[in-house]
């Protein structure tokens, strides 16, 4: 294992953002009307992405999550997924999506060896979903979820950013929905990422309160789920439902962080909540050798900061989540 950061953490997981574009405008993520996206000339090509991931995999990375922006808006995404899944040392390839276009991609993604899907879904109420996402259609997401099930994805994890006075009255309906359909449910705390994320901070909920709320209605037992992530899981007794709690603010998990993020323009971000980065695109386009690329990645890992400072310096991250790769 070559990728050990200065704090002794082994980096074995890459969040790969294949686009900064999205077909939704969730108010806490991307501003309404936002159009200032990365130039197509700056997008890493599939060959460039595969080259970087191969180099990482030879240094010990074995898990990749494809994300964005919305990864399904990048053309031929299943082709890229297949290329990555065929790299000999990649053991786990997953994808995060808003599922708006999942119904027509689910089979291809399965055939491309994506093993796990995460779907973002903040409300089961069509009007509210439309409001939160600035125009999204809930029925498309539900169709996408059903297509994922049909294609054989298991587990499908639903990620719900839980927000006071926005969707916190839907905790139990989301639990029941996930029990009914066999999905896993994860609650996420709002983070001050970009102006949008900061503006949503007044909706922040400490997820400990949600655990307490759920424990009044259900018997919860500790549980473990496969995945590279930081969620702490509880299981609802008598059901197959695992509920994950992702608490970057109330109980951060930086000491076990095992990941870095590659954005669509070829910037390697060492932390979601800091600006430390390495710009890879010019090196790739100037013909860097495979060995020099690996040496560069090793040096980049030395830049990984100890922790985010969302609470201490909430003004710090100016880029939107979709730019870094969520
Ligand atoms: N489009 C894909 C999706 O919807 O899953 C992948 C990218 S999206 C940016 C990844 C996740 O980041 C989504 O679950 C979204 O809700 C979450 N997210 C975006 N901004 C956030 C914020 N400020 N705080 C917490 N989660 C955020």
mmCIF file of C-alpha atoms and ligand atoms in Angstrom, residues 15 19 21-24 26 28-30 66-72 95-99 118-122 159-161 188-194 196-198 200 248 320-323 325-326, ligand 1:
data_model
loop_
_atom_site.group_PDB
_atom_site.id
_atom_site.type_symbol
_atom_site.label_atom_id
_atom_site.label_comp_id
_atom_site.label_asym_id
_atom_site.label_seq_id
_atom_site.Cartn_x
_atom_site.Cartn_y
_atom_site.Cartn_z
ATOM 1 C CA UNK A 15 -14.851 9.549 -5.785
ATOM 2 C CA UNK A 19 -19.392 15.826 -14.899
ATOM 3 C CA UNK A 21 -23.527 19.283 -14.679
ATOM 4 C CA UNK A 22 -26.782 18.181 -13.183
ATOM 5 C CA UNK A 23 -30.374 17.891 -14.361
ATOM 6 C CA UNK A 24 -31.639 19.018 -10.929
ATOM 7 C CA UNK A 26 -31.386 21.085 -5.313
ATOM 8 C CA UNK A 28 -28.746 23.361 -0.997
ATOM 9 C CA UNK A 29 -26.405 22.244 -3.791
ATOM 10 C CA UNK A 30 -26.594 24.235 -7.047
ATOM 11 C CA UNK A 66 -18.739 7.397 -10.043
ATOM 12 C CA UNK A 67 -20.491 10.633 -9.185
ATOM 13 C CA UNK A 68 -20.924 14.231 -10.275
ATOM 14 C CA UNK A 69 -22.840 16.519 -10.880
ATOM 15 C CA UNK A 70 -25.201 13.910 -12.199
ATOM 16 C CA UNK A 71 -23.186 11.076 -13.751
ATOM 17 C CA UNK A 72 -26.041 9.938 -15.990
ATOM 18 C CA UNK A 95 -22.405 5.021 -8.695
ATOM 19 C CA UNK A 96 -24.347 7.870 -7.099
ATOM 20 C CA UNK A 97 -27.290 9.282 -9.010
ATOM 21 C CA UNK A 98 -30.413 11.353 -8.583
ATOM 22 C CA UNK A 99 -32.155 8.591 -10.594
ATOM 23 C CA UNK A 118 -26.815 5.194 -4.252
ATOM 24 C CA UNK A 119 -29.850 7.280 -5.106
ATOM 25 C CA UNK A 120 -30.423 10.754 -3.689
ATOM 26 C CA UNK A 121 -34.020 11.328 -2.688
ATOM 27 C CA UNK A 122 -35.078 13.999 -0.222
ATOM 28 C CA UNK A 159 -29.530 9.115 0.491
ATOM 29 C CA UNK A 160 -31.756 11.701 2.108
ATOM 30 C CA UNK A 161 -30.330 15.057 3.179
ATOM 31 C CA UNK A 188 -27.142 12.936 5.735
ATOM 32 C CA UNK A 189 -26.458 16.182 7.582
ATOM 33 C CA UNK A 190 -26.404 19.397 5.553
ATOM 34 C CA UNK A 191 -22.889 20.711 4.964
ATOM 35 C CA UNK A 192 -21.820 24.336 4.353
ATOM 36 C CA UNK A 193 -20.448 23.676 0.877
ATOM 37 C CA UNK A 194 -20.741 26.650 -1.482
ATOM 38 C CA UNK A 196 -26.029 27.156 -1.438
ATOM 39 C CA UNK A 197 -24.930 24.752 1.277
ATOM 40 C CA UNK A 198 -24.244 27.627 3.675
ATOM 41 C CA UNK A 200 -29.183 25.794 3.929
ATOM 42 C CA UNK A 248 -20.046 15.101 8.917
ATOM 43 C CA UNK A 320 -20.342 23.762 -5.045
ATOM 44 C CA UNK A 321 -20.620 20.069 -4.188
ATOM 45 C CA UNK A 322 -21.209 19.253 -7.862
ATOM 46 C CA UNK A 323 -17.787 20.650 -8.782
ATOM 47 C CA UNK A 325 -17.947 15.388 -6.797
ATOM 48 C CA UNK A 326 -20.449 14.520 -4.112
HETATM 49 N N1 LIG B 1 -26.154 13.613 -8.694
HETATM 50 C C1 LIG B 1 -25.710 12.546 -7.856
HETATM 51 C C2 LIG B 1 -26.689 12.334 -6.714
HETATM 52 O O1 LIG B 1 -27.730 13.019 -6.690
HETATM 53 O O2 LIG B 1 -26.434 11.472 -5.883
HETATM 54 C C3 LIG B 1 -24.305 12.689 -7.309
HETATM 55 C C4 LIG B 1 -23.825 14.045 -6.891
HETATM 56 S S1 LIG B 1 -24.692 14.810 -5.565
HETATM 57 C C5 LIG B 1 -23.774 16.302 -5.409
HETATM 58 C C6 LIG B 1 -24.187 13.802 -4.209
HETATM 59 C C7 LIG B 1 -24.894 14.017 -2.910
HETATM 60 O O3 LIG B 1 -24.486 15.237 -2.346
HETATM 61 C C8 LIG B 1 -26.400 14.072 -2.990
HETATM 62 O O4 LIG B 1 -26.931 13.091 -2.120
HETATM 63 C C9 LIG B 1 -26.726 15.452 -2.486
HETATM 64 O O5 LIG B 1 -27.946 15.470 -1.800
HETATM 65 C C10 LIG B 1 -25.553 15.731 -1.585
HETATM 66 N N2 LIG B 1 -25.314 17.146 -1.290
HETATM 67 C C11 LIG B 1 -25.168 18.174 -2.134
HETATM 68 N N3 LIG B 1 -24.942 19.323 -1.479
HETATM 69 C C12 LIG B 1 -24.949 19.016 -0.155
HETATM 70 C C13 LIG B 1 -24.796 19.758 1.045
HETATM 71 N N4 LIG B 1 -24.578 21.075 1.024
HETATM 72 N N5 LIG B 1 -24.873 19.105 2.219
HETATM 73 C C14 LIG B 1 -25.098 17.766 2.255
HETATM 74 N N6 LIG B 1 -25.236 17.002 1.168
HETATM 75 C C15 LIG B 1 -25.179 17.624 -0.032
#
